[in-house]
XYZ file of C-alpha atoms in Angstrom:
636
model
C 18.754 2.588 15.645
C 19.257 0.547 12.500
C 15.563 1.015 11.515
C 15.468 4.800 12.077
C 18.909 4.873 10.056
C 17.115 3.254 7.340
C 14.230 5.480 7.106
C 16.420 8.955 7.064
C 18.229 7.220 4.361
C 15.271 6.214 2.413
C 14.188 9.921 2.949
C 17.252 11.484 2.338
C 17.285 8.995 -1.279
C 13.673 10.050 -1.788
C 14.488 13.873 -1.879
C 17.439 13.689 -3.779
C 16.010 12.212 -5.965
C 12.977 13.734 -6.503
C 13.621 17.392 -5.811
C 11.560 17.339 -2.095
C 8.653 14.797 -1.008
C 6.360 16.840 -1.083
C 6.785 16.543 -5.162
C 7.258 13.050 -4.865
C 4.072 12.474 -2.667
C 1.999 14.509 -5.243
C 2.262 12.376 -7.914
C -1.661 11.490 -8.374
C -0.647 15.100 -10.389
C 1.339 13.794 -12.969
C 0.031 9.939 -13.054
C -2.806 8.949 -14.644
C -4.609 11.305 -16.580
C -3.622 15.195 -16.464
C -5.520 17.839 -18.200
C -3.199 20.959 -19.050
C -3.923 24.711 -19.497
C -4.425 24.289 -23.003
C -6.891 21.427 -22.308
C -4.263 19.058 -23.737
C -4.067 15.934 -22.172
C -1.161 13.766 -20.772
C -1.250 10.483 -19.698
C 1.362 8.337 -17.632
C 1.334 5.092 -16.098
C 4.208 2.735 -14.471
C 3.551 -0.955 -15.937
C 7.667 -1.980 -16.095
C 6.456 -5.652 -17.245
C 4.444 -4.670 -20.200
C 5.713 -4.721 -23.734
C 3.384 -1.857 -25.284
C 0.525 -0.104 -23.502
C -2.693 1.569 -25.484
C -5.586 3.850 -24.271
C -8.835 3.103 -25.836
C -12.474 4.338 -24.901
C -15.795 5.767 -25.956
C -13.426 8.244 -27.512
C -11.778 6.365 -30.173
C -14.841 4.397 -30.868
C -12.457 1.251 -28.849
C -9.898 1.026 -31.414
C -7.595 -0.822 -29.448
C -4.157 0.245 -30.546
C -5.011 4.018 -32.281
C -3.788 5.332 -29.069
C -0.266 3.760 -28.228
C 1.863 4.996 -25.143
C 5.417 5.841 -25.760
C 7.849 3.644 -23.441
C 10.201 5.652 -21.080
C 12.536 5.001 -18.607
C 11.955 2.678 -15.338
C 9.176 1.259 -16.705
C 6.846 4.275 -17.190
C 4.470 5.187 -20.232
C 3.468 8.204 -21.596
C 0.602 9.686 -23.905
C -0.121 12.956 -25.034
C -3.434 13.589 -26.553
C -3.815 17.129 -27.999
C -7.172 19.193 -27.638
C -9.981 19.605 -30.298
C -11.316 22.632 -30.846
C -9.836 23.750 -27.881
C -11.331 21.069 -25.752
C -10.558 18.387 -23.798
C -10.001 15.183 -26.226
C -11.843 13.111 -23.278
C -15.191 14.412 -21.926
C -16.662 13.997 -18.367
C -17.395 10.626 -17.697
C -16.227 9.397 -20.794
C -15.239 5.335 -20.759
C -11.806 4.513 -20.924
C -9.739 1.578 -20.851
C -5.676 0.665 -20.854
C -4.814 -2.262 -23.527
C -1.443 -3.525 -22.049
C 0.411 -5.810 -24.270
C 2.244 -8.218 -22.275
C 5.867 -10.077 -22.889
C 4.130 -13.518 -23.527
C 1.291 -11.706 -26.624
C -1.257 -11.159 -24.158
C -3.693 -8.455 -24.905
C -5.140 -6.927 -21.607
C -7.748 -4.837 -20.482
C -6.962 -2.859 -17.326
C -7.707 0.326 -15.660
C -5.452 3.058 -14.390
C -4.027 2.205 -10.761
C -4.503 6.312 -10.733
C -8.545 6.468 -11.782
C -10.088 8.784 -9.911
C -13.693 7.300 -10.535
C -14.649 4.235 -11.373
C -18.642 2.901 -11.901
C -20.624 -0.244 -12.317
C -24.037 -0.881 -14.386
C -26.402 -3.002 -12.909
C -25.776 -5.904 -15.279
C -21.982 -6.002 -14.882
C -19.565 -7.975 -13.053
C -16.636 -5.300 -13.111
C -16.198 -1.891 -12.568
C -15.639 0.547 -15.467
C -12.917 3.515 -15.907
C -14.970 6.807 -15.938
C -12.852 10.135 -16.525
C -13.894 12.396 -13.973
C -13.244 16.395 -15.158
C -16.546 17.761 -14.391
C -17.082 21.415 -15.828
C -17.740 22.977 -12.359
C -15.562 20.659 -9.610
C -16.733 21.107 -6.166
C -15.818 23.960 -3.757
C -15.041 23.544 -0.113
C -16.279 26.144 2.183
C -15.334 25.405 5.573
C -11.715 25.095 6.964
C -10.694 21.728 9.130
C -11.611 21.836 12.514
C -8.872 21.877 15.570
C -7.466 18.682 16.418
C -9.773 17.373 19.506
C -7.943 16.955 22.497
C -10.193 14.272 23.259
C -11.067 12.167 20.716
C -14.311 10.447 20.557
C -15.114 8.328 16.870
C -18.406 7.426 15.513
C -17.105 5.027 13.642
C -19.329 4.413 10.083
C -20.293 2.938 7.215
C -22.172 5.194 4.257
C -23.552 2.219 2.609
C -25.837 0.692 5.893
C -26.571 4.258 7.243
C -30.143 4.301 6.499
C -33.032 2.102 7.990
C -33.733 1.302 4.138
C -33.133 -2.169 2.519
C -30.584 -0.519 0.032
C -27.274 1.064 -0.013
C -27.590 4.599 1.262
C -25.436 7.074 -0.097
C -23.261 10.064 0.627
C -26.071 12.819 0.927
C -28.072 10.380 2.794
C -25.557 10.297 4.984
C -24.877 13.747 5.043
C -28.709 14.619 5.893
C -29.446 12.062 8.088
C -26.900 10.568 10.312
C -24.226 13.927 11.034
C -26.461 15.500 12.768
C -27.009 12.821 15.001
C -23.145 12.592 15.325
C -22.919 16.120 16.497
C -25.951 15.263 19.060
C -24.343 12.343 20.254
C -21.400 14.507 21.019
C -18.954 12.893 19.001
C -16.532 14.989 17.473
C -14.981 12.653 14.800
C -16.512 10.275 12.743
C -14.269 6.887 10.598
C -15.763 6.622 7.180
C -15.160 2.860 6.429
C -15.304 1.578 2.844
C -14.379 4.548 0.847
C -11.604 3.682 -1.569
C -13.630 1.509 -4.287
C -14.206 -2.022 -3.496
C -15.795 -4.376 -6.198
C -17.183 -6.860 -3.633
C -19.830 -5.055 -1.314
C -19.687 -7.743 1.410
C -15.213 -6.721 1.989
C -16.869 -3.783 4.251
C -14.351 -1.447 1.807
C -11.393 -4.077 3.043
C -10.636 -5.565 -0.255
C -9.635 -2.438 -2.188
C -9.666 -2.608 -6.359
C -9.294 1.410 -6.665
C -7.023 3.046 -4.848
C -8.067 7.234 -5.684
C -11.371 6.466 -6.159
C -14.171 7.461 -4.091
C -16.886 4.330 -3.699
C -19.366 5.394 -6.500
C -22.166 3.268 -5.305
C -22.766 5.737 -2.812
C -22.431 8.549 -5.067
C -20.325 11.110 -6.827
C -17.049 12.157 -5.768
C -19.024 15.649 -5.558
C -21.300 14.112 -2.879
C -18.277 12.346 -0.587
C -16.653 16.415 -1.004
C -19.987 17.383 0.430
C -20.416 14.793 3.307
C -16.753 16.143 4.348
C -17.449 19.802 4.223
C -20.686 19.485 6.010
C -19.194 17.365 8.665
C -16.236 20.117 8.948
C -18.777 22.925 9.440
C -20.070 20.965 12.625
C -16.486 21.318 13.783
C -16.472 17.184 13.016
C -13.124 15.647 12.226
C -13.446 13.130 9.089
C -11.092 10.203 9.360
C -11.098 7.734 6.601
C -10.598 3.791 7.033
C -7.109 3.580 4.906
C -6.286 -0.010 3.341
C -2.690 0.259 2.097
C -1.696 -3.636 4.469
C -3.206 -5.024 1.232
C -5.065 -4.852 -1.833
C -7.892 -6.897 -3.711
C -7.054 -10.160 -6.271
C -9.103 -8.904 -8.969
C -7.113 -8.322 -12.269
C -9.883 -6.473 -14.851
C -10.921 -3.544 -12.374
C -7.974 -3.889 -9.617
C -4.026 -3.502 -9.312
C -3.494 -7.451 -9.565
C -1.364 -8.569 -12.782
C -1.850 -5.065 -13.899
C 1.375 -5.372 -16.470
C 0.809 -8.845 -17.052
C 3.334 -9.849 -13.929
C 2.541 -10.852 -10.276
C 5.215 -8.426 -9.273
C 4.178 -5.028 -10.800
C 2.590 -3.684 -7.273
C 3.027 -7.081 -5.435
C 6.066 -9.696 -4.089
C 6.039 -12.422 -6.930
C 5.425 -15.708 -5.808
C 3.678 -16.610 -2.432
C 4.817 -13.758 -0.894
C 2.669 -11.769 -2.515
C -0.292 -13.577 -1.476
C -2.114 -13.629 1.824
C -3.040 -17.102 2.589
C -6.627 -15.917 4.361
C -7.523 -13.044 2.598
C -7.013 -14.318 -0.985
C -5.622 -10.814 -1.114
C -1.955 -9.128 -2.710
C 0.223 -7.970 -0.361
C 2.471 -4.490 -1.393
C 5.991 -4.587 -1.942
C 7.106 -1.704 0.633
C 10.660 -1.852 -0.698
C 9.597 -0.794 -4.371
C 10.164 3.039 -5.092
C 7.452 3.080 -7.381
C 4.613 0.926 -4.982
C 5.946 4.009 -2.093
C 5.300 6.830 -4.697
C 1.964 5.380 -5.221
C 1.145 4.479 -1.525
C 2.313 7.741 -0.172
C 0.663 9.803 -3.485
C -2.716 7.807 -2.383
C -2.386 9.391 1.433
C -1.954 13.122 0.207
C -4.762 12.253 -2.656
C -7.479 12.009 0.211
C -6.001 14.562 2.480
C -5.615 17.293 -0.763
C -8.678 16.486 -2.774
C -11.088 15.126 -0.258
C -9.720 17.090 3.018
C -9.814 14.583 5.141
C -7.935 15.004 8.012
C -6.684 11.867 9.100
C -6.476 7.719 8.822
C -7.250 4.917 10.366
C -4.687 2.593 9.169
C -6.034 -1.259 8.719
C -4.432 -4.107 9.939
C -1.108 -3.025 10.438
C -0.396 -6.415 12.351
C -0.345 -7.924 8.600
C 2.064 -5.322 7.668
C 4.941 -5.485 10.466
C 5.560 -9.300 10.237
C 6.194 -11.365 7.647
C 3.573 -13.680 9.110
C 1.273 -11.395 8.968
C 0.206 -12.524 12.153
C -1.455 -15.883 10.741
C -1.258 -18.679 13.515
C 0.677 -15.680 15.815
C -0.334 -15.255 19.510
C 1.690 -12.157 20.630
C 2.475 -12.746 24.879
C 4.242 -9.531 24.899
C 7.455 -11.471 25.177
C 10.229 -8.693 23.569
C 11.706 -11.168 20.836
C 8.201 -11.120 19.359
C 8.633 -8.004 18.248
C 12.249 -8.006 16.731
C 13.962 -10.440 14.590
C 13.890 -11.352 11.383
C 9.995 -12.106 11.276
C 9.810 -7.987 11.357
C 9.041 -7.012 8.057
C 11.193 -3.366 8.119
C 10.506 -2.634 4.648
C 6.958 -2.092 5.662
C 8.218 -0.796 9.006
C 9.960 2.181 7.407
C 6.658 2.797 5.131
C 4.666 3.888 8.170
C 7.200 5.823 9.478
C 7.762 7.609 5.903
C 3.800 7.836 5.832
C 3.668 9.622 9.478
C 6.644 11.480 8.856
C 5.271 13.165 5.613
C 1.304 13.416 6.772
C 2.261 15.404 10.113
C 5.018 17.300 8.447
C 2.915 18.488 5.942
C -0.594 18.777 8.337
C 0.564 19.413 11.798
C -2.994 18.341 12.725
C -3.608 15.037 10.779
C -4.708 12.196 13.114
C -3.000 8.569 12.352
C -4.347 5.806 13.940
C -3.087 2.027 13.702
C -4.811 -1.147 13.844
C -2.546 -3.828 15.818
C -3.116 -6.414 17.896
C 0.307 -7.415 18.574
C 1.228 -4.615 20.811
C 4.351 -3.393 18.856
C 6.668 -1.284 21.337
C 6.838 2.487 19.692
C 3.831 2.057 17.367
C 2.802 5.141 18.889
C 6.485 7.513 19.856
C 7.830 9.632 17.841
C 10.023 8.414 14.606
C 12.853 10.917 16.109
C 12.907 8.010 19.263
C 12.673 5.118 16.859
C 9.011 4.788 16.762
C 6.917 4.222 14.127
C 4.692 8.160 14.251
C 0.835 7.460 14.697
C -0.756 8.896 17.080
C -3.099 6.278 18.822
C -3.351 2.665 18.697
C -6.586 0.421 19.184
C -6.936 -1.641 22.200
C -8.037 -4.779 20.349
C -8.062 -6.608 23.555
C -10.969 -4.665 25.727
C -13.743 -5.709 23.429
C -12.578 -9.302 23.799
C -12.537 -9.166 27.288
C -15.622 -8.076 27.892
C -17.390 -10.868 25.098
C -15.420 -13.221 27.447
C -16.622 -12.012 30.575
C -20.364 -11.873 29.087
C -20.045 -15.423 27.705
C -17.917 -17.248 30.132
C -18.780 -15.381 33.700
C -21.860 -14.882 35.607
C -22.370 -11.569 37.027
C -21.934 -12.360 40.258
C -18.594 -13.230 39.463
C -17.422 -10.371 37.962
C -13.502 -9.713 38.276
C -13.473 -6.126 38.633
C -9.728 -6.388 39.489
C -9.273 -7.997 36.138
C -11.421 -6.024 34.158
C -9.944 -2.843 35.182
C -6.629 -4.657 34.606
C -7.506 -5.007 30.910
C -8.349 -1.691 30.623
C -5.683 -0.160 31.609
C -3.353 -2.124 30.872
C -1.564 -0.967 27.667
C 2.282 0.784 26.930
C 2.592 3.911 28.617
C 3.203 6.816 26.274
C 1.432 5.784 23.614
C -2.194 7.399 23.352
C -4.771 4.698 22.862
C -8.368 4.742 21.524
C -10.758 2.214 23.240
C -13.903 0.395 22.528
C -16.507 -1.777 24.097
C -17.181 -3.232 20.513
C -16.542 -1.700 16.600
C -17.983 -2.907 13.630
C -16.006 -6.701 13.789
C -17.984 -7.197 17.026
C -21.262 -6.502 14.694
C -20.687 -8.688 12.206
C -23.066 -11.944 11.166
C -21.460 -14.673 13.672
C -20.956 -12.419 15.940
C -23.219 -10.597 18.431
C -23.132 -6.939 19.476
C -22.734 -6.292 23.556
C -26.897 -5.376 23.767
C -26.862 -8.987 21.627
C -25.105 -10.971 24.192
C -27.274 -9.124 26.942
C -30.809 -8.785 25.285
C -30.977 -11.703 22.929
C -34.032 -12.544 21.735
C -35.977 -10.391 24.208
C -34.747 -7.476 22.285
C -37.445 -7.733 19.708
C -40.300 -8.154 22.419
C -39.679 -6.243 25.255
C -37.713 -2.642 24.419
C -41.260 -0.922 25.030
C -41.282 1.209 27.730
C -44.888 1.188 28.230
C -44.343 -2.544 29.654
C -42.618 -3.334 33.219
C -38.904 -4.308 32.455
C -37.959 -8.056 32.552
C -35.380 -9.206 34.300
C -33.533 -9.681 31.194
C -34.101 -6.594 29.624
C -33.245 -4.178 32.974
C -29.761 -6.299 33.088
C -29.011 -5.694 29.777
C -29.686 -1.887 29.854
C -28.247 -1.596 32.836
C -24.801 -3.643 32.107
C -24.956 -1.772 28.370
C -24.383 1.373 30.060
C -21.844 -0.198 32.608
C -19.237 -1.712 30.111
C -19.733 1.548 27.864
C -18.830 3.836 30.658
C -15.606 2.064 32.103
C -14.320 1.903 28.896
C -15.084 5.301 27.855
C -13.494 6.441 31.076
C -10.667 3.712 31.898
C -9.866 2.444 28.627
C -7.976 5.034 26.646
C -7.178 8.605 25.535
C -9.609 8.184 22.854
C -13.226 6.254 22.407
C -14.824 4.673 19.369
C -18.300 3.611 18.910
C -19.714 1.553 15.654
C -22.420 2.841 14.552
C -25.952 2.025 16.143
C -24.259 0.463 18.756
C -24.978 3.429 21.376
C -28.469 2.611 21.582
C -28.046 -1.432 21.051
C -28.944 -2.296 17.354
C -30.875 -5.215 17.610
C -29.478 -6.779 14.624
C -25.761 -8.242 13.459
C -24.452 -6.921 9.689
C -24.541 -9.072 6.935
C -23.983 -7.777 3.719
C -25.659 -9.378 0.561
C -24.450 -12.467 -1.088
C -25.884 -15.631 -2.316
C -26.013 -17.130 1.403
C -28.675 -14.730 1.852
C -29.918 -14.633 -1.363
C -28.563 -11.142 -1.791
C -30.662 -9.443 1.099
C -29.915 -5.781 2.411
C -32.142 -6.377 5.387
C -29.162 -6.856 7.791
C -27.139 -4.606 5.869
C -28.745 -1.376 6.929
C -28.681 0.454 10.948
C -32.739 0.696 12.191
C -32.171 4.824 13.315
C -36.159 4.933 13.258
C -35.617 3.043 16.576
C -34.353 5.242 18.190
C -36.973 7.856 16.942
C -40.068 6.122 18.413
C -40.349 7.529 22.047
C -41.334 4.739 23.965
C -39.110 2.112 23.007
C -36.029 1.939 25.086
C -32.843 2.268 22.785
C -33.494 5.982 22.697
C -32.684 5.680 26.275
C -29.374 4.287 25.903
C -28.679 7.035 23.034
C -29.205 9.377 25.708
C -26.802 7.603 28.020
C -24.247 7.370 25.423
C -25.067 11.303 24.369
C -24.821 12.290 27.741
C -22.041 10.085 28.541
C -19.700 12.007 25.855
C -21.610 15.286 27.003
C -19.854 14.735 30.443
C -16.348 13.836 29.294
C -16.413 16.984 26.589
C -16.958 19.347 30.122
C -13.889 17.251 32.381
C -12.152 15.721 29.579
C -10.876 12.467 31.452
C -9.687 11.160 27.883
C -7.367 13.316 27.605
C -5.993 13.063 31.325
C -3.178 11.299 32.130
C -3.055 7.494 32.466
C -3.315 6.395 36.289
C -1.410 3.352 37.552
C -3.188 3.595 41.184
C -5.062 0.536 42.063
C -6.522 3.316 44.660
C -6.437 6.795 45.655
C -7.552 9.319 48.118
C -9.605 12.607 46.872
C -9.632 15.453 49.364
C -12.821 17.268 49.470
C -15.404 18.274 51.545
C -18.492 17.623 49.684
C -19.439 16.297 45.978
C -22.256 15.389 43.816
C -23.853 13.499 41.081
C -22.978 14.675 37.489
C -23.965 11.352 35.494
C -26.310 9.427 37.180
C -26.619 5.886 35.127
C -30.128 5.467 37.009
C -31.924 8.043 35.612
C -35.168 6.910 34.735
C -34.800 8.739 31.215
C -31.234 6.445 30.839
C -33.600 3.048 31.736
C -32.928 3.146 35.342
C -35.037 3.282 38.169
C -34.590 6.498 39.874
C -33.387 5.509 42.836
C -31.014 8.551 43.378
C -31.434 12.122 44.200
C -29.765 14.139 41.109
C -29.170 17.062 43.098
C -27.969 15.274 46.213
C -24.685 16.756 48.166
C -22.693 14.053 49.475
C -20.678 15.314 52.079
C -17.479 13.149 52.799
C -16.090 11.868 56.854
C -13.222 13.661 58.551
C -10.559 11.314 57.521
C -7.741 13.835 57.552
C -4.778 13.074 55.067
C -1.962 15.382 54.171
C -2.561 18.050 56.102
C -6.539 18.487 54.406
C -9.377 17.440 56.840
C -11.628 15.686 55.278
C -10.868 13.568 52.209
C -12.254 9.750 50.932
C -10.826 6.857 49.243
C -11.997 5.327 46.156
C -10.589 1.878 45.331
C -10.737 1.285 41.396
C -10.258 -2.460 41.457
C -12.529 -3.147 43.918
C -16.895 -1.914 43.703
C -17.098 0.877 40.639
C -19.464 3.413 40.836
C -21.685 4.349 38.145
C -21.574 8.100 39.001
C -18.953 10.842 37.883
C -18.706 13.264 40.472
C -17.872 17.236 40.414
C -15.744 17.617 43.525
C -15.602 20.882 45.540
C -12.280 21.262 46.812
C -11.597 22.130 50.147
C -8.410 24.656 49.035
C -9.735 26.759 46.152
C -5.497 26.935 45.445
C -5.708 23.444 44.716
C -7.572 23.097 41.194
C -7.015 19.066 41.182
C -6.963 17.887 44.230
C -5.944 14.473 43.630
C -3.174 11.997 44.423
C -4.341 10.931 40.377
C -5.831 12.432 37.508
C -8.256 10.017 36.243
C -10.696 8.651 38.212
């Protein structure tokens, strides 16, 4: 109650204040750099600790103090630079710079926390300020697709999306790797590592430029592009959204950008996460909101995406960021004074505004504490996003593959893991995402394959023993989570068809190789090696839930139940010999069940879910046409 009496206050403040927040949330329109009508331009930047603040550039020849801001209220700067010859005073992709004088005689060189675009050269350490107001700006042509009912993520990274030792870029990926989306029968894809990191090797997580679209994969023309294209193949586009924390760097990031720790940040230690090395927001700062909440309807307006997956929001609801933490699902965890509710009522302005504004806007949130009411509605004191990640399947089945033999499976517990999240709140589950791919790590086919996964994926050879477990378990773990595990599904990339290799980005530890920073699609293209037959089991596997849609069923709490039909029949049949199996069943078999009369219906059967699982989905006829379900559950 308190906390939801908080956050209609801090709207209700917000509004007042600035007219509506719709105004206040566009502010990317009057920060930074604005061109007008009359191709003047106006410039205005918050930097409350600075004592004078300068623009300088190719366009002043770097005169350092020719340009000076004039100081306004609440520690904002502004700069009007009239046109010449009516044209812009700054051209496309002209270099730019912002001196800020500090308190203590400092002279510092910083770039806009606004910058739409920001690029590198080859032989420099930092990232430069590049005005982006190209002549002809891109122009969307398709409309957003309808929210899936059933969500299923390919979840990506532009950079490694090409077989190539190199960092593949937006077209690449727009060529190359959506149409293999939209044949795996995904209907969303995560774009990871979009807002502009400095350091490659973050995966995107260490975030120097807020509103500007990574430029080492390309323009923010080509990202525009990737979007549309993905749009017109009815593909949602949900980006990876970093707003628990932001990168150290001070020349091409928000860090000390006014000469203070506290501009953007807490001062002191509490602005610092002790792993990360990174800054760490201060949610209660009208200014750090404005900018926060600006940066969500930046991407959503500019870029139309049409959703987020928020990252680690675990760091954001606690104080202790979860450092040293284990969460038992005890209730106290949750509430208390180690509940950081400044942060707390961000996220629920953030989901308030983006569904308000786009009734269909996915939010997704990154926890592993379990948080009650990450995923209710703000009006019932929750926090607004729609799903939640089950961090805890893919480290129960790493467990089970490391710790228990086969024969030993726990089904019981398995399925108990599964299942077992807060009822009400839509969940999207994985076997394994991109932290399960990482060097250090192994990938499921990894654990299962090992080193016989560079000798013996031919299918022109008999199977070993390893390799036909490891298919066959692959396709196992992927379909009970797919069908158990959630409301929606997520896949890393390359991981459908068991990427043989972890991802390691370059750095000096590898002497700055790309050859594990890339995802080997040509493996999948050469016929007789067997990862494209787990692509087709994953293909076919979201083929079959787009047709019956057990995602978006209801969560079962049965440990059995009884179906009442007369006969049914294979619809995904794991041993297909084009999945890697041995074709050892009939596809067009009709299985006929006993007369075990239940309810008042003849013949019906029982299937116990904690007890042997089948690898078959089955189309049931129903023995009353006026019964279209059938079932004492929904979700088999």
């Amino acid at each position: 109650i308190n906390l939801y009496k908080r956050f209609a206050e801090c709207l209700a403040q917000l509004e007042e204040a600035e007219g509506a927040f719709d105004y206040f949330t566009l502010s990317y329109r009057s920060f930074g750099i604005q061109r007008r009508s009359d191709n003047g331009l106006v410039l205005r930047e918050w930097a409350p600790g600075a004592e004078a603040v300068f623009l300088t550039g190719d366009f002043n020849s770097w005169e350092k103090q020719s340009h000076p801001f004039t100081q306004k209220e609440y520690g904002k700067w502004e700069l009007y630079l009239s046109p010449k010859m009516d044209k812009s005073a700054i051209k496309h992709l002209t270099k730019l710079k912002l001196v800020v004088l500090t308190k203590t005689g400092e002279c510092l060189f910083r770039i806009s926390p606004w910058a739409k675009h920001v690029t590198k050269t080859l032989d420099s350490v930092t990232y430069d300020w590049t005005h982006w107001d190209p002549p002809q700006p891109y122009q969307f042509q398709h409309p957003r697709p309808p929210r899936p009912s059933s969500l299923r993520i390919y979840e990506a990274h532009v950079g490694i999306s090409s077989p190539e030792e190199k960092i593949a870029s937006y077209r690449n990926f727009t060529r190359d790797v959506l149409p293999r989306i939209k044949d795996l029968g995904y209907n969303c894809v995560q774009l990871m590592a979009i807002m502009e990191h400095a350091y490659y090797a973050s995966f995107g997580y260490q975030v120097t430029n807020f509103f500007a679209a990574s430029s080492r994969f390309g323009t923010p023309g080509d990202l525009k592009h990737l979007v549309d294209t993905a749009h017109s193949m009815g593909i949602t586009v949900l980006l990876d959204m970093v707003h628990s924390h932001a990168s150290s760097n001070t020349e091409d990031g928000l860090n000390y950008f006014d000469g203070t720790d506290s501009c953007f940040f807490h001062g002191g230690s509490r602005g610092n996460h002790s792993l990360w090395g990174s800054r760490l927001f201060n949610y209660s700062s009208w200014e750090v909101v404005r900018f926060l909440l600006s940066n969500l309807r930046w991407w959503m307006e500019e870029y139309h995406f049409d959703g987020f997956r928020f990252d680690a929001v675990t760091s954001m609801l606690y104080h202790h960021h979860g450092i040293g933490t284990s969460f038992s699902g005890n209730y106290s965890e949750y509430f208390g004074i180690h509940v950081d509710e400044d942060a707390l009522v961000y996220l629920m302005l953030a989901n308030h505004i983006l569904h308000k504004l786009y009734p269909q806007c996915i939010t997704v949130a990154e926890d592993v504490s379990g948080m009650p009411g990450l995923c209710r509605s703000i009006e019932e004191g929750g926090l607004g996003f729609d799903y939640r990640l089950t961090m805890a399947v893919p480290d129960k089945w790493i467990q089970v593959l490391k710790e228990v033999r086969d024969e030993d499976w726990d089904l019981e517990n398995i399925v108990h893991t599964l299942t077992n999240r807060r009822r009400g709140e839509a969940s999207i589950t994985y076997a394994e995402s991109h932290d399960q791919a990482l060097v250090g790590d192994k990938s499921l086919a990894f654990w299962l394959m090992d080193k016989e996964m560079y000798t013996n994926m031919s299918a022109l050879i008999a199977m070993t023993p390893v390799i036909d477990r490891g298919i066959q378990l692959h396709k196992l773990i992927r379909l009970l989570t797919h069908s158990l595990g959630g409301e929606g599904y997520l896949n890393f990339m390359g991981n459908e068809f068991g990427h043989p290799e972890w991802l390691d980005f370059p750095r000096k530890g590898n002497n700055e190789s790309y050859y594990y920073a890339r995802r080997q699609f040509n493996l999948v293209d050469i016929e007789h090696l067997r990862y494209r037959q787990l692509y087709s089991f994953d293909r076919d596997m979201n083929l079959t839930e787009d047709k019956y849609g057990w995602l978006a069923a209801g969560q079962s709490s049965y440990s059995s139940l009884i179906m009442f039909c007369i006969r049914y029949k294979i619809k995904l049949n794991s041993d297909k010999l084009q999945y890697g199996g041995h074709g050892r069943l009939v596809q067009d078999t009709v299985f006929f069940t006993e007369p075990m009369p239940f309810n008042g219906r003849a013949q019906s059967f029982l299937v116990i879910l904690q007890g042997c699982v089948s690898m078959c989905v089955f189309v049931m006829y129903l023995q009353l046409k006026k019964d279209p379900c059938g079932l004492l559950c929904p979700k088999l």
